[in-house]
Short mmCIF file of C-alpha atoms in Angstrom, two decimals:
data_model
loop_
_atom_site.label_atom_id
_atom_site.label_comp_id
_atom_site.label_asym_id
_atom_site.label_seq_id
_atom_site.Cartn_x
_atom_site.Cartn_y
_atom_site.Cartn_z
CA UNK D 10 0.23 0.24 0.34
CA UNK D 11 1.25 3.65 -1.01
CA UNK D 12 1.76 6.18 1.72
CA UNK D 13 -1.34 8.10 2.03
CA UNK D 14 0.01 11.95 1.18
CA UNK D 15 -2.63 14.27 2.77
CA UNK D 16 -0.12 17.05 3.86
CA UNK D 17 0.34 18.68 0.53
CA UNK D 18 -1.16 19.36 -2.70
CA UNK D 19 -0.17 20.90 -6.06
CA UNK D 20 -3.47 22.51 -6.77
CA UNK D 21 -2.74 26.04 -8.02
CA UNK D 22 -4.26 28.57 -6.13
CA UNK D 23 -4.52 32.51 -7.75
CA UNK D 24 -2.43 35.18 -6.48
CA UNK D 25 -5.02 37.63 -5.15
CA UNK D 26 -6.62 34.63 -2.99
CA UNK D 27 -7.06 35.48 0.72
CA UNK D 28 -8.57 33.63 3.16
CA UNK D 29 -9.46 35.38 6.32
CA UNK D 30 -8.16 33.68 9.41
CA UNK D 31 -10.56 32.96 11.96
CA UNK D 32 -11.60 35.48 14.72
CA UNK D 33 -9.98 34.21 17.96
CA UNK D 34 -12.33 35.74 20.03
CA UNK D 35 -15.07 35.05 18.54
CA UNK D 36 -14.04 31.58 17.99
CA UNK D 37 -13.11 31.47 21.62
CA UNK D 38 -16.93 32.46 22.84
CA UNK D 39 -18.51 30.03 20.54
CA UNK D 40 -16.82 27.19 22.37
CA UNK D 41 -19.10 27.95 24.90
CA UNK D 42 -21.88 28.19 22.49
CA UNK D 43 -21.63 24.79 20.84
CA UNK D 44 -23.76 23.00 23.20
CA UNK D 45 -27.22 24.73 21.96
CA UNK D 46 -29.53 22.11 21.77
CA UNK D 47 -30.07 20.77 17.87
CA UNK D 48 -26.88 22.29 16.93
CA UNK D 49 -24.57 19.42 15.42
CA UNK D 50 -21.00 19.74 15.87
CA UNK D 51 -18.99 19.29 12.80
CA UNK D 52 -15.59 17.18 13.05
CA UNK D 53 -13.39 17.31 10.26
CA UNK D 54 -10.15 14.97 10.38
CA UNK D 55 -9.95 13.25 14.00
CA UNK D 56 -6.31 14.13 14.65
CA UNK D 57 -7.07 17.94 14.12
CA UNK D 58 -9.97 18.43 15.75
CA UNK D 59 -7.90 20.41 18.50
CA UNK D 60 -6.58 22.70 15.63
CA UNK D 61 -9.76 23.62 14.12
CA UNK D 62 -12.65 24.10 16.59
CA UNK D 63 -15.77 25.87 14.81
CA UNK D 64 -15.10 29.52 14.36
CA UNK D 65 -18.56 31.58 14.11
CA UNK D 66 -17.79 33.06 10.83
CA UNK D 67 -15.76 32.30 7.79
CA UNK D 68 -14.52 33.93 4.86
CA UNK D 69 -14.10 31.66 1.76
CA UNK D 70 -11.59 33.78 0.15
CA UNK D 71 -10.87 34.45 -3.37
CA UNK D 72 -9.83 32.79 -6.68
CA UNK D 73 -10.01 29.33 -7.21
CA UNK D 74 -9.23 28.92 -3.44
CA UNK D 75 -12.41 30.76 -2.59
CA UNK D 76 -14.51 28.47 -4.97
CA UNK D 77 -12.88 25.52 -3.62
CA UNK D 78 -13.48 26.62 0.06
CA UNK D 79 -17.08 27.29 -1.10
CA UNK D 80 -17.33 23.11 -2.29
CA UNK D 81 -15.40 22.53 0.93
CA UNK D 82 -18.52 24.20 3.04
CA UNK D 83 -21.16 21.98 1.21
CA UNK D 84 -19.36 19.09 1.35
CA UNK D 85 -19.25 19.52 5.46
CA UNK D 86 -22.60 20.36 5.38
CA UNK D 87 -23.34 16.80 3.34
CA UNK D 88 -21.14 15.04 5.30
CA UNK D 89 -22.39 16.03 8.62
CA UNK D 90 -26.11 15.51 7.38
CA UNK D 91 -25.34 11.93 6.42
CA UNK D 92 -23.44 11.39 9.44
CA UNK D 93 -26.41 11.94 11.45
CA UNK D 94 -28.85 9.88 9.15
CA UNK D 95 -26.45 6.70 9.33
CA UNK D 96 -25.92 7.22 13.29
CA UNK D 97 -29.96 7.55 13.57
CA UNK D 98 -31.48 5.88 11.16
CA UNK D 99 -35.20 7.10 10.07
CA UNK D 100 -38.17 4.57 11.12
CA UNK D 101 -38.79 1.62 8.92
CA UNK D 102 -35.51 2.16 7.04
CA UNK D 103 -34.59 -1.06 5.07
CA UNK D 104 -31.20 -2.33 4.69
CA UNK D 105 -30.91 -1.70 1.14
CA UNK D 106 -31.74 1.89 2.06
CA UNK D 107 -28.73 1.79 4.80
CA UNK D 108 -26.44 0.49 2.85
CA UNK D 109 -27.09 3.46 0.01
CA UNK D 110 -26.88 6.18 2.45
CA UNK D 111 -24.08 4.82 3.98
CA UNK D 112 -22.24 4.59 0.54
CA UNK D 113 -23.51 8.69 0.19
CA UNK D 114 -21.92 9.08 3.71
CA UNK D 115 -18.81 8.06 3.07
CA UNK D 116 -18.28 9.43 -0.78
CA UNK D 117 -19.72 13.05 0.98
CA UNK D 118 -16.84 12.38 3.96
CA UNK D 119 -14.13 11.81 1.22
CA UNK D 120 -15.06 14.79 -0.31
CA UNK D 121 -14.62 16.68 2.40
CA UNK D 122 -11.47 15.46 3.41
CA UNK D 123 -9.80 15.38 -0.04
CA UNK D 124 -10.88 19.30 -0.27
CA UNK D 125 -9.46 20.13 3.52
CA UNK D 126 -6.34 18.10 2.44
CA UNK D 127 -6.24 19.96 -1.07
CA UNK D 128 -6.51 23.13 0.29
CA UNK D 129 -3.96 22.71 3.17
CA UNK D 130 -4.04 25.96 5.06
CA UNK D 131 -6.00 27.65 3.01
CA UNK D 132 -8.95 25.58 4.37
CA UNK D 133 -11.83 27.43 6.02
CA UNK D 134 -12.42 26.16 9.61
CA UNK D 135 -15.17 23.17 10.61
CA UNK D 136 -18.73 24.60 10.28
CA UNK D 137 -21.54 23.92 12.82
CA UNK D 138 -24.56 22.99 11.11
CA UNK D 139 -28.24 23.27 12.28
CA UNK D 140 -30.22 20.44 11.10
CA UNK D 141 -33.30 21.19 13.71
CA UNK D 142 -35.57 21.76 10.71
CA UNK D 143 -34.98 17.98 9.95
CA UNK D 144 -36.81 15.17 11.64
CA UNK D 145 -34.45 12.69 11.83
CA UNK D 146 -36.96 9.95 12.66
CA UNK D 147 -38.75 10.19 9.53
CA UNK D 148 -37.99 8.65 6.36
CA UNK D 149 -39.77 11.49 4.28
CA UNK D 150 -37.92 14.47 6.17
CA UNK D 151 -34.75 12.99 5.74
CA UNK D 152 -35.05 11.97 2.16
CA UNK D 153 -36.12 15.36 1.32
CA UNK D 154 -33.87 16.74 2.89
CA UNK D 155 -30.90 14.45 1.06
CA UNK D 156 -32.76 15.29 -1.96
CA UNK D 157 -32.38 19.20 -1.44
CA UNK D 158 -28.63 18.79 -0.52
CA UNK D 159 -27.83 16.43 -3.49
CA UNK D 160 -29.28 19.24 -6.01
CA UNK D 161 -28.24 21.83 -4.51
CA UNK D 162 -24.78 20.27 -4.73
CA UNK D 163 -25.06 19.50 -8.42
CA UNK D 164 -26.27 22.99 -9.47
CA UNK D 165 -23.50 24.39 -7.19
CA UNK D 166 -20.93 22.44 -8.90
CA UNK D 167 -22.57 23.35 -11.95
CA UNK D 168 -22.45 26.84 -11.48
CA UNK D 169 -18.81 27.26 -9.92
CA UNK D 170 -17.25 25.38 -12.97
CA UNK D 171 -17.04 28.56 -14.95
CA UNK D 172 -16.08 30.51 -11.68
CA UNK D 173 -12.56 28.06 -12.10
CA UNK D 174 -9.46 29.28 -13.82
CA UNK D 175 -7.20 26.46 -13.47
CA UNK D 176 -7.69 22.70 -15.19
CA UNK D 177 -6.93 20.76 -12.82
CA UNK D 178 -9.40 22.19 -10.23
CA UNK D 179 -12.19 22.29 -12.72
CA UNK D 180 -11.30 18.42 -13.45
CA UNK D 181 -11.65 17.61 -9.70
CA UNK D 182 -14.89 19.56 -9.59
CA UNK D 183 -16.24 17.50 -12.62
CA UNK D 184 -15.19 14.26 -10.91
CA UNK D 185 -17.27 15.17 -7.94
CA UNK D 186 -20.62 17.07 -9.22
CA UNK D 187 -21.13 13.76 -11.62
CA UNK D 188 -20.92 11.81 -8.38
CA UNK D 189 -23.35 14.40 -6.65
CA UNK D 190 -25.59 13.75 -9.61
CA UNK D 191 -25.51 10.08 -9.17
CA UNK D 192 -26.49 10.60 -5.51
CA UNK D 193 -29.38 12.90 -6.52
CA UNK D 194 -30.97 10.47 -8.99
CA UNK D 195 -30.84 7.42 -6.23
CA UNK D 196 -32.18 9.78 -3.65
CA UNK D 197 -35.18 10.80 -5.93
CA UNK D 198 -35.65 7.16 -7.16
CA UNK D 199 -36.16 6.28 -3.10
CA UNK D 200 -38.78 8.84 -2.99
CA UNK D 201 -40.56 8.06 -6.06
CA UNK D 202 -39.97 4.55 -7.66
CA UNK D 203 -39.44 3.47 -11.14
CA UNK D 204 -40.73 7.28 -12.09
CA UNK D 205 -39.15 10.02 -14.14
CA UNK D 206 -38.37 12.04 -10.74
CA UNK D 207 -34.58 10.67 -10.84
CA UNK D 208 -34.37 13.00 -13.16
CA UNK D 209 -37.56 14.82 -13.19
CA UNK D 210 -38.85 18.11 -15.08
CA UNK D 211 -38.84 19.83 -11.84
CA UNK D 212 -34.79 19.66 -11.73
CA UNK D 213 -34.25 19.34 -15.54
CA UNK D 214 -35.12 21.85 -18.07
CA UNK D 215 -36.68 21.50 -21.58
CA UNK D 216 -32.93 21.86 -23.00
CA UNK D 217 -32.11 18.68 -21.15
CA UNK D 218 -29.79 20.82 -18.72
CA UNK D 219 -29.40 20.45 -15.20
CA UNK D 220 -29.46 23.48 -13.00
CA UNK D 221 -26.53 25.81 -12.68
CA UNK D 222 -26.71 28.34 -9.61
CA UNK D 223 -24.09 31.06 -8.61
CA UNK D 224 -22.60 30.52 -5.05
CA UNK D 225 -24.31 33.63 -3.73
CA UNK D 226 -27.86 31.95 -4.23
CA UNK D 227 -26.56 28.31 -3.36
CA UNK D 228 -25.55 30.03 0.18
CA UNK D 229 -28.59 31.72 0.62
CA UNK D 230 -30.16 28.49 0.03
CA UNK D 231 -28.40 26.57 2.75
CA UNK D 232 -28.10 29.14 5.14
CA UNK D 233 -30.84 27.70 7.51
CA UNK D 234 -28.93 24.73 8.07
CA UNK D 235 -25.59 26.26 8.68
CA UNK D 236 -24.52 28.04 12.07
CA UNK D 237 -21.58 29.55 11.24
CA UNK D 238 -21.82 32.65 9.17
CA UNK D 239 -20.08 32.09 5.40
CA UNK D 240 -18.56 35.49 3.94
CA UNK D 241 -18.41 34.83 0.37
CA UNK D 242 -17.84 38.32 -1.03
CA UNK D 243 -14.49 37.81 -2.48
CA UNK D 244 -15.56 34.81 -4.55
CA UNK D 245 -15.13 35.48 -8.39
CA UNK D 246 -18.61 35.93 -10.28
CA UNK D 247 -17.65 35.71 -13.80
CA UNK U 15 -32.43 51.07 -25.12
CA UNK U 16 -35.20 48.30 -25.49
CA UNK U 17 -33.33 45.17 -24.93
CA UNK U 18 -36.59 43.32 -26.00
CA UNK U 19 -36.78 45.39 -29.03
CA UNK U 20 -33.36 44.25 -30.03
CA UNK U 21 -34.66 40.84 -29.57
CA UNK U 22 -37.43 41.14 -31.75
CA UNK U 23 -35.30 42.70 -34.31
CA UNK U 24 -33.15 39.73 -34.21
CA UNK U 25 -36.10 37.34 -34.48
CA UNK U 26 -36.54 39.30 -38.05
CA UNK U 27 -33.42 37.47 -39.17
CA UNK U 28 -33.06 34.83 -36.78
CA UNK U 29 -36.32 33.02 -36.28
CA UNK U 30 -34.52 31.21 -33.69
CA UNK U 31 -33.50 33.79 -31.72
CA UNK U 32 -35.18 32.63 -28.70
CA UNK U 33 -33.87 28.96 -28.65
CA UNK U 34 -30.14 30.41 -29.01
CA UNK U 35 -30.57 32.66 -26.36
CA UNK U 36 -31.96 30.23 -23.94
CA UNK U 37 -28.25 28.81 -23.60
CA UNK U 38 -27.17 32.36 -21.79
CA UNK U 39 -28.15 32.84 -18.44
CA UNK U 40 -30.62 35.31 -18.11
CA UNK U 41 -29.17 36.53 -14.95
CA UNK U 42 -25.56 36.49 -15.97
CA UNK U 43 -26.62 38.98 -18.95
CA UNK U 44 -27.99 41.48 -17.13
CA UNK U 45 -25.17 41.48 -14.56
CA UNK U 46 -23.22 42.08 -17.22
CA UNK U 47 -25.18 44.91 -18.82
CA UNK U 48 -25.88 46.21 -15.36
CA UNK U 49 -22.02 46.39 -14.53
CA UNK U 50 -19.78 46.99 -17.13
CA UNK U 51 -21.37 47.84 -20.19
CA UNK U 52 -23.39 50.96 -21.39
CA UNK U 53 -26.90 51.14 -22.96
CA UNK U 54 -24.83 51.55 -26.60
CA UNK U 55 -22.73 48.52 -26.37
CA UNK U 56 -25.68 46.39 -25.64
CA UNK U 57 -25.87 45.27 -29.38
CA UNK U 58 -22.41 44.45 -29.24
CA UNK U 59 -22.96 41.99 -26.13
CA UNK U 60 -25.93 40.69 -27.64
CA UNK U 61 -24.02 39.74 -30.91
CA UNK U 62 -21.15 38.24 -28.72
CA UNK U 63 -23.67 36.24 -26.52
CA UNK U 64 -25.26 34.51 -29.63
CA UNK U 65 -21.75 33.70 -31.16
CA UNK U 66 -20.79 32.06 -28.09
CA UNK U 67 -24.16 30.42 -28.16
CA UNK U 68 -22.95 29.32 -31.62
CA UNK U 69 -19.78 27.84 -30.66
CA UNK U 70 -17.04 30.43 -31.15
CA UNK U 71 -13.75 29.07 -31.03
CA UNK U 72 -12.49 25.82 -33.76
CA UNK U 73 -11.80 23.70 -30.60
CA UNK U 74 -15.09 24.34 -29.23
CA UNK U 75 -16.50 23.46 -32.51
CA UNK U 76 -14.66 20.10 -32.39
CA UNK U 77 -15.75 19.50 -29.05
CA UNK U 78 -19.19 20.07 -29.40
CA UNK U 79 -19.35 17.65 -32.56
CA UNK U 80 -18.21 14.97 -30.74
CA UNK U 81 -20.41 15.28 -27.96
CA UNK U 82 -22.92 15.47 -30.54
CA UNK U 83 -21.86 12.31 -32.09
CA UNK U 84 -22.46 10.60 -28.75
CA UNK U 85 -25.99 12.29 -28.31
CA UNK U 86 -26.93 11.11 -31.64
CA UNK U 87 -26.09 7.59 -30.48
CA UNK U 88 -27.99 7.77 -27.34
CA UNK U 89 -30.66 9.28 -29.25
CA UNK U 90 -31.04 6.79 -31.50
CA UNK U 91 -30.75 4.03 -28.97
CA UNK U 92 -33.45 5.02 -26.70
CA UNK U 93 -35.86 5.68 -29.67
CA UNK U 94 -35.03 1.94 -30.70
CA UNK U 95 -35.48 0.75 -27.45
CA UNK U 96 -38.69 2.31 -26.68
CA UNK U 97 -40.17 1.50 -30.39
CA UNK U 98 -39.07 -2.12 -29.93
CA UNK U 99 -42.21 -4.48 -28.93
CA UNK U 100 -42.04 -6.48 -25.70
CA UNK U 101 -38.56 -4.81 -24.93
CA UNK U 102 -38.76 -2.63 -21.89
CA UNK U 103 -41.55 -3.56 -19.18
CA UNK U 104 -44.48 -1.30 -19.12
CA UNK U 105 -43.39 -0.60 -15.16
CA UNK U 106 -39.60 0.68 -16.50
CA UNK U 107 -41.03 2.91 -19.46
CA UNK U 108 -41.10 6.02 -17.38
CA UNK U 109 -37.49 5.94 -16.92
CA UNK U 110 -36.30 5.04 -20.37
CA UNK U 111 -38.84 7.47 -21.77
CA UNK U 112 -37.44 10.91 -19.48
CA UNK U 113 -33.86 9.82 -20.78
CA UNK U 114 -34.90 9.47 -24.19
CA UNK U 115 -36.44 12.87 -23.93
CA UNK U 116 -33.42 14.42 -22.49
CA UNK U 117 -31.01 12.81 -25.19
CA UNK U 118 -33.24 14.52 -28.19
CA UNK U 119 -33.10 17.86 -26.24
CA UNK U 120 -29.52 17.36 -26.07
CA UNK U 121 -29.37 16.72 -29.79
CA UNK U 122 -31.35 19.84 -30.43
CA UNK U 123 -29.33 21.79 -28.10
CA UNK U 124 -25.77 20.76 -29.60
CA UNK U 125 -27.24 21.33 -33.42
CA UNK U 126 -28.68 24.65 -32.54
CA UNK U 127 -25.35 25.83 -31.05
CA UNK U 128 -23.32 24.49 -33.95
CA UNK U 129 -25.69 25.99 -36.63
CA UNK U 130 -24.32 25.33 -39.72
CA UNK U 131 -21.05 23.36 -38.49
CA UNK U 132 -23.17 20.64 -36.81
CA UNK U 133 -22.11 17.29 -37.91
CA UNK U 134 -24.75 15.42 -40.08
CA UNK U 135 -25.99 12.16 -37.89
CA UNK U 136 -24.06 8.78 -38.57
CA UNK U 137 -26.21 5.82 -39.30
CA UNK U 138 -25.95 3.88 -36.26
CA UNK U 139 -25.92 0.01 -35.37
CA UNK U 140 -27.01 -0.54 -32.21
CA UNK U 141 -26.02 -4.11 -31.60
CA UNK U 142 -22.54 -2.65 -31.74
CA UNK U 143 -21.46 -4.56 -35.16
CA UNK U 144 -23.02 -7.94 -33.22
CA UNK U 145 -21.30 -7.60 -29.98
CA UNK U 146 -24.77 -7.34 -28.23
CA UNK U 147 -26.84 -8.92 -31.10
CA UNK U 148 -30.17 -9.12 -28.71
CA UNK U 149 -29.98 -5.52 -27.36
CA UNK U 150 -33.28 -4.92 -28.89
CA UNK U 151 -35.24 -8.07 -27.76
CA UNK U 152 -33.57 -8.87 -24.77
CA UNK U 153 -33.93 -6.40 -21.73
CA UNK U 154 -31.00 -7.31 -19.86
CA UNK U 155 -28.56 -6.48 -23.06
CA UNK U 156 -30.38 -3.54 -23.46
CA UNK U 157 -30.09 -2.14 -20.08
CA UNK U 158 -26.36 -3.12 -19.88
CA UNK U 159 -25.90 -0.92 -23.34
CA UNK U 160 -27.86 1.93 -21.76
CA UNK U 161 -25.64 2.26 -18.62
CA UNK U 162 -22.15 1.75 -20.61
CA UNK U 163 -23.66 4.54 -23.04
CA UNK U 164 -24.42 6.57 -19.73
CA UNK U 165 -21.36 6.15 -18.30
CA UNK U 166 -19.34 6.81 -21.08
CA UNK U 167 -21.23 10.00 -22.03
CA UNK U 168 -20.31 11.10 -18.61
CA UNK U 169 -16.63 10.37 -18.73
CA UNK U 170 -16.29 11.61 -22.41
CA UNK U 171 -17.74 15.39 -21.17
CA UNK U 172 -15.75 15.53 -18.35
CA UNK U 173 -12.78 14.81 -20.29
CA UNK U 174 -13.68 17.89 -22.27
CA UNK U 175 -14.55 20.20 -19.57
CA UNK U 176 -10.80 21.52 -19.63
CA UNK U 177 -10.76 22.50 -23.19
CA UNK U 178 -13.47 24.74 -22.74
CA UNK U 179 -12.09 27.31 -20.19
CA UNK U 180 -11.16 30.39 -22.50
CA UNK U 181 -13.38 33.29 -21.77
CA UNK U 182 -15.43 32.84 -25.18
CA UNK U 183 -15.94 29.41 -24.47
CA UNK U 184 -17.13 29.37 -20.63
CA UNK U 185 -20.69 29.55 -21.32
CA UNK U 186 -20.23 26.45 -23.40
CA UNK U 187 -18.62 25.07 -20.76
CA UNK U 188 -21.49 25.38 -18.23
CA UNK U 189 -23.94 24.17 -20.83
CA UNK U 190 -21.83 21.04 -21.09
CA UNK U 191 -21.33 20.55 -17.29
CA UNK U 192 -25.25 20.85 -17.13
CA UNK U 193 -25.58 17.83 -19.66
CA UNK U 194 -22.87 16.20 -18.07
CA UNK U 195 -24.93 15.66 -14.52
CA UNK U 196 -27.64 14.99 -16.30
CA UNK U 197 -26.20 12.08 -17.95
CA UNK U 198 -25.15 11.12 -14.72
CA UNK U 199 -28.38 10.77 -13.33
CA UNK U 200 -29.22 8.57 -15.96
CA UNK U 201 -26.35 6.45 -15.49
CA UNK U 202 -27.00 6.38 -11.45
CA UNK U 203 -30.72 5.25 -12.38
CA UNK U 204 -30.10 2.52 -15.28
CA UNK U 205 -27.27 1.40 -12.76
CA UNK U 206 -29.36 0.86 -9.64
CA UNK U 207 -32.15 -0.71 -12.38
CA UNK U 208 -29.44 -3.74 -13.11
CA UNK U 209 -29.43 -4.51 -9.49
CA UNK U 210 -33.36 -4.25 -8.94
CA UNK U 211 -33.61 -6.52 -12.30
CA UNK U 212 -31.23 -9.21 -11.01
CA UNK U 213 -29.17 -8.44 -14.26
CA UNK U 214 -25.70 -7.10 -12.31
CA UNK U 215 -26.57 -8.13 -8.75
CA UNK U 216 -24.91 -5.67 -6.64
CA UNK U 217 -24.24 -3.02 -9.19
CA UNK U 218 -24.80 0.69 -7.46
CA UNK U 219 -25.87 4.05 -8.78
CA UNK U 220 -21.73 4.70 -8.46
CA UNK U 221 -18.84 3.40 -10.24
CA UNK U 222 -16.66 1.07 -7.73
CA UNK U 223 -13.20 0.65 -8.80
CA UNK U 224 -13.15 -0.03 -12.31
CA UNK U 225 -15.87 -2.64 -12.43
CA UNK U 226 -18.16 -2.86 -14.94
CA UNK U 227 -18.75 -4.03 -18.34
CA UNK U 228 -17.48 -3.47 -21.45
CA UNK U 229 -14.11 -2.70 -19.75
CA UNK U 230 -13.20 -0.34 -21.49
CA UNK U 231 -16.00 2.03 -20.29
CA UNK U 232 -14.47 1.94 -16.98
CA UNK U 233 -10.46 1.44 -17.50
CA UNK U 234 -8.82 3.84 -15.17
CA UNK U 235 -11.88 4.42 -12.93
CA UNK U 236 -10.10 2.82 -9.99
CA UNK U 237 -7.82 6.28 -9.52
CA UNK U 238 -7.09 6.91 -6.19
CA UNK U 239 -4.80 10.09 -6.45
CA UNK U 240 -7.16 13.47 -6.96
CA UNK U 241 -5.35 16.76 -7.76
CA UNK U 242 -2.16 15.12 -7.04
CA UNK U 243 -3.15 14.08 -3.53
CA UNK U 244 -3.16 10.35 -2.75
CA UNK U 245 -6.11 9.63 -1.06
CA UNK U 246 -5.43 5.75 0.01
CA UNK U 247 -6.83 5.51 3.09
CA UNK U 248 -8.43 8.84 3.57
CA UNK U 249 -11.01 9.17 6.55
CA UNK U 250 -10.44 5.29 7.32
CA UNK U 251 -12.32 4.58 4.04
CA UNK U 252 -12.13 1.71 1.59
CA UNK U 253 -10.43 2.02 -1.98
CA UNK U 254 -13.80 1.24 -3.33
CA UNK U 255 -15.26 3.78 -1.28
CA UNK U 256 -12.67 6.36 -2.80
CA UNK U 257 -13.14 5.38 -6.04
CA UNK U 258 -17.02 5.61 -6.04
CA UNK U 259 -16.55 9.22 -4.81
CA UNK U 260 -14.69 10.43 -8.03
CA UNK U 261 -15.76 9.65 -11.65
CA UNK U 262 -12.97 9.56 -14.02
CA UNK U 263 -12.76 11.36 -17.29
CA UNK U 264 -11.76 9.36 -20.40
CA UNK U 265 -9.99 10.80 -23.79
CA UNK U 266 -11.89 11.50 -26.84
CA UNK U 267 -9.96 8.40 -28.15
CA UNK U 268 -10.82 6.22 -25.60
CA UNK U 269 -14.41 7.28 -26.24
CA UNK U 270 -14.13 6.92 -29.70
CA UNK U 271 -12.90 3.52 -29.73
CA UNK U 272 -16.37 2.52 -27.15
CA UNK U 273 -18.44 4.24 -29.69
CA UNK U 274 -16.82 3.38 -33.04
CA UNK U 275 -18.72 -0.17 -33.06
CA UNK U 276 -22.31 1.60 -33.23
CA UNK U 277 -21.28 3.66 -35.92
CA UNK U 278 -22.07 2.10 -39.17
CA UNK U 279 -21.28 4.88 -41.60
#
């Protein structure tokens, strides 16, 4: 087996990038607030937890780094969601559903930890999520949220591709987005078996195109699920 | 300056202007107009956008014609399958009807983007020159070819994305990505159907290592190094899971080698 090499990456970063470091005071203050009911603390790589407690706000930064941090934020959200789904299975979950949701959880954790490794010291901190609106005991609530997260992930990567300047970064985003689309189709099929829903008219338009959505709109859509304030003001917009 | 007046003027010379403009995000167009461009420059912006929607650079034209070839093949394949009596069970027809609808839309979209530069539709042999002789009479064979075509489509678009990164081509890049993820939705659905029907027991919506038939469609999908980072052992996950989390690209030559048996002339 080859030696894991997670500490460095040749991902190219633009010169004007800037990742705002976490406000240390907010940071310490938040340590006392993380036990609020319903809030789930997000863990990254186990051995890094002490170095990366959840800040109250993060700035994604600029250039390709900003876009990768944006992806990292979304993957943190998805990984936390499925970790909870698998840890507290909904009522009546079948073995096949549990296997499928565990697979997806693992993919999202891999996406999250890959992006963290690739971003290195430019990675934002761990986000604190807020899933109080999701009833993890109910199938419809869980799969409805899963559908939202997956379709949102697809639209986010599709909208972000053109904002990347480095081909390696675009390729890796492309490698991830099609897996998110595979997830989306599978979740949709669980909700509405053997129908057109896996690529339904509600998500694929009359030109046969999936959604492509700008970061600002995606971040607004996921805001209810994230306690940490995400600043995206330096992200490229064209 | 009235934007909609310009469109109506364009309609007089180009009856398909609305269809062509659909490729351009309305929001990004208006953002551009609002931010950077004076009212007098609007016709120039519009013209530039139209040109983009038509496929601007020689490289982009090649890529779009390459994509169009695959979409023509998929479109023919699903039309033939849906037309074949007693092939697709009624319970699964909604799935293949939806896929067929999208492939037809992709053909129309790419032809519209290429305009006069669009290649003509080849004549296809959906049996792959006999490799899948019973494809239109045996549902198992049909579903296997379907998933292989979809996974090939995903890998083909992914392989070309990096060639659409110039400023002129970026609208096309986004459109290609929007097709790419739809192909991935199709692939996931048909792959899961292969398991549900017992055709390929254990098949998942995602590709594990380089497992799958035909082998050429899955070559190299067991890659574990992403952006120079060796992910072996990442988060304590298996090589299987790591390979599933990333779909790998195929080169144009690899894709053409897969598609060629299906092209009669």
